[in-house]
C-alpha cells in the first residue's frame, strides 16, 4: 500500500500518459511443463523501446512484478526485466482448479483462479502485474484462459449397474440408466456417447442432454421380452468422450427381466386312469395330479379343486389336497359304492382360466383280503428308509417281517425282490417270521442306495409288496490317492520368490468331510518350499541356485478330514535347471611362471586352470590371449600356455599377459587373469671386457712405484644374471723381466705391484688376463692382454709399438682364480635338470640388487676413463697354449648398456 501511495504522489503528467489500467488476455493448455512461454508483457503492452533499443538500456530500466504471490502466482514465472511470462514447475490441472459445478473462485491476494467467465467452459487464471518505474507505471490485469485437454477418461461411479425391465415392456420403452458416467473434462472432451458391447438384438441406447449439458443414457427396448425364455441379460455399457483420441470407460450392466402373470397352469395329460381295490384301507393314495405354471412366485401358485360336475358321493369318497393335488381314499368302500368315479379336477392360477384334468377311478371288488406284511426294523429306519454304515459286518440284521393271512384261510409265502447284498430267510422256530440281513459288506463308493421289496402271496395268487429303501452311510474307509506317486518337476535357477511349481491333486472316494483332502509337506522338505493345504499349490519362496543344489527330493502328504484321518504319501523331485549365472573362475587371480630363456618354441610354459560352476554349454570355457598374441598362444581346451618363438631374457626378461576365459552361455560371461612370465637366465653370454679396450694398449709404470700400489684394472660385464654374471679375473699368462711382480684381484680385476722394481726389472710386461663367469653348466670366458711398460719415461713409442706387434711367447697357466664366491658347478645327471633350474631362478632373483649396483658402478667408471689417450677397439683373444698376436685384428665390439 505504501508503494502504491508513493507512486500516486508522483508527477501527474506521467500518469496522464501511462497510469491507465491495461488488460491482457492469454490462453494455454493445461498440463504443460515448466518454462513454456505464455506471453511477453513488454511486447504486448507496446512499451517504448527507444527505436528498437533493448528494454534493459532504458534508464531507469523497466521492471515487472506480481502484485501478490498468491495461489495463482505459483503456476507462473515472471521475468522482472523482460516481462516474459512462463509456466512454472507447478503443473496446471484445469479440473482441480476450476470446478464448474460449484462456480468457486480461488483467490490468492490479487491473483486468483476463476471459473465465473462468460463462457461456462472457460477457466481463468487472474494475475495483477505492476510495471515500474514511475514514468511507465501501470497496473496490468492478466487473464490466462486454461484450455481443457482430454486427460481424463469417462468413469462410472459404480462398477455394476442393475436395471429391471418388465417382460411385457412394449417396443421403444425408454428406461433411464442411473449412475451415468462422469468425465472431469469439459466440452467435447466430456462424455459424448454411450454404447452397449452386446445388445442381444433387443436393446439399444440413446442419450438425452438436459439444459445444463448433462448427458443421460437411456435403455430402449427394441424387441419382445420373455422372462420364461431368458430372465437376465448381462452386458457392458461403454461411455466415450469426444477427445482425440477418444477415451472410454465401462461398467457392467445387468438387465433383469421381471415376471408378469402371462402364463397359466397346464396339465401334461388330459385324463388319468386309476384302479383301486375294494378292500383298500383308509388314506390309501389313489393318484396325484400336477399342473405347471411357468411364472414365478405368486404368479405361479396353483390350487386344485373339484369341478362342480363331480358328484357329492365321489367328493366324499376321495379327498383332494388343494395344494399338492394328491387324491386319497377318505371313506371305506362297501358294496353300495359305485365301481366307476369320474373326478374332474381344476388347476386354478391367479387371473387364469383353470386347467382341467379328468381322473377315472375304477374300484375292483375283492372277495378276500390280501396277505399282510408287518415290518419291525432293527436298523435305524426313517419313513421307510433304512440307514446302514458301509463298514457294518456280514449278516447285519435289518428287520423282522411277519407274514400273515387276515382271513386265516390261506397259506402265505414270501420272497425278496430286488438286487443287492441282502437275504430274507425264515426265522426259526417261529412260523411266518422272516429276518432280513446283509450277505456281504456294503460299499458306499460302489452303490449308495438300494431298493428292495418283500413280496407276500397267498395260494389264491394275491400279492402284497412292501418296498424298503436301504441308504448306505459313508465311512472313512478310503485314503486319498495322488494322481502320481512320483511327481517330477523342473525349474530354472534364479527363479522369482514364491514361484509356482505345480498343483498337487489327490482324490478321496469318501463323501462329505471324509473326502475333503488337505495337503502337507513331509518332514524332509526344506523350509523354503510351501504347500497350500487347501489348493495343493506348491511354491518355492526363495531363489534356487543350481550350483548350490541341483536336485531336491522330499515327500508330500494328502490327508482327509475323516476320524481318524487317513493319509497317503507321494514323492516330489525337483531338478534345478542351469542358467548362465556364473562367470569362468580362475584358480588364481595371478599366475606366475618361471621359464628358462631359449626355451624352445611351442614348448609348454604352464597350465592355466579355470572352472565354471555352470553345467553343459554354460560351463564350457574357451581361453584366449588378450595381449601378446603374436608371441604366445594358449590351448583353449587344456589351458596350456605356449610361446611361438624362443625367448631371450637379454631382450626381455619378463612378460605380462592377460588371459580371457569366455563361457558358452547366451549371453556369454567372461573373466580375466594376469599371467606373469619370468625368464630364467642361462649362461649364454661370455663376459664382455670394457677395459682395457685393446690388446695393443699399454701403461707406463714408474720404477719408483711402491709395492701394493694399484697399477690398473681389468673391467668386464656379463649380460647374464645371477651366478652367470659373477665374474672372476685371473692371470693365465705372463711375460717380462720379472713377470711375477704383478698380481690381479680375482674379484675386482685390480692389478697391483707385488714387489719393488729393480734396475733389472725395466722393460715390457705382458699379462694375459682371463675373465670368466660362474655360469652353469659350463662357464664362459674372455681374455685380454694387459701391457705394462716399466720405465721412467716413454722416449720411443714406436719401439714399444713394435714390441707389442710381436707375438709373445706366453705359457698359459690353467688354474682357477681364487674368489670368495665359489662356483659349485658339477656335472649332473641328465635326469636332474629341474631342481637346478629352480635353484637358478631363486639365485637370479637374489642377484637383481647386485646387477643394479654393478650398473651404477660401471657408469661412474666410464666417466673417469675419458682422459685415456688411446681409444683402440677391444679384441677377444682366444685361450690357447700359444698366442699368435699377428693373427689379432682390431674389431669393433658391442658395449653393453648396463
Coordinates of C-alpha atoms in Angstrom, one line a residue, residues 481-484 487 503-507 519 535-536:
X481 CA -4.9 -91.1 -3.8
X482 CA -2.4 -88.9 -5.6
X483 CA -2.7 -88.8 -9.4
X484 CA 1.0 -89.5 -9.5
X487 CA 5.9 -86.0 -9.1
X503 CA -0.6 -78.1 -8.2
X504 CA -0.9 -81.4 -6.4
X505 CA -4.1 -83.3 -6.9
X506 CA -5.3 -86.2 -4.8
X507 CA -8.8 -87.7 -4.7
X519 CA -2.0 -81.2 1.6
X535 CA -5.5 -75.9 -3.1
X536 CA -2.4 -78.1 -3.2

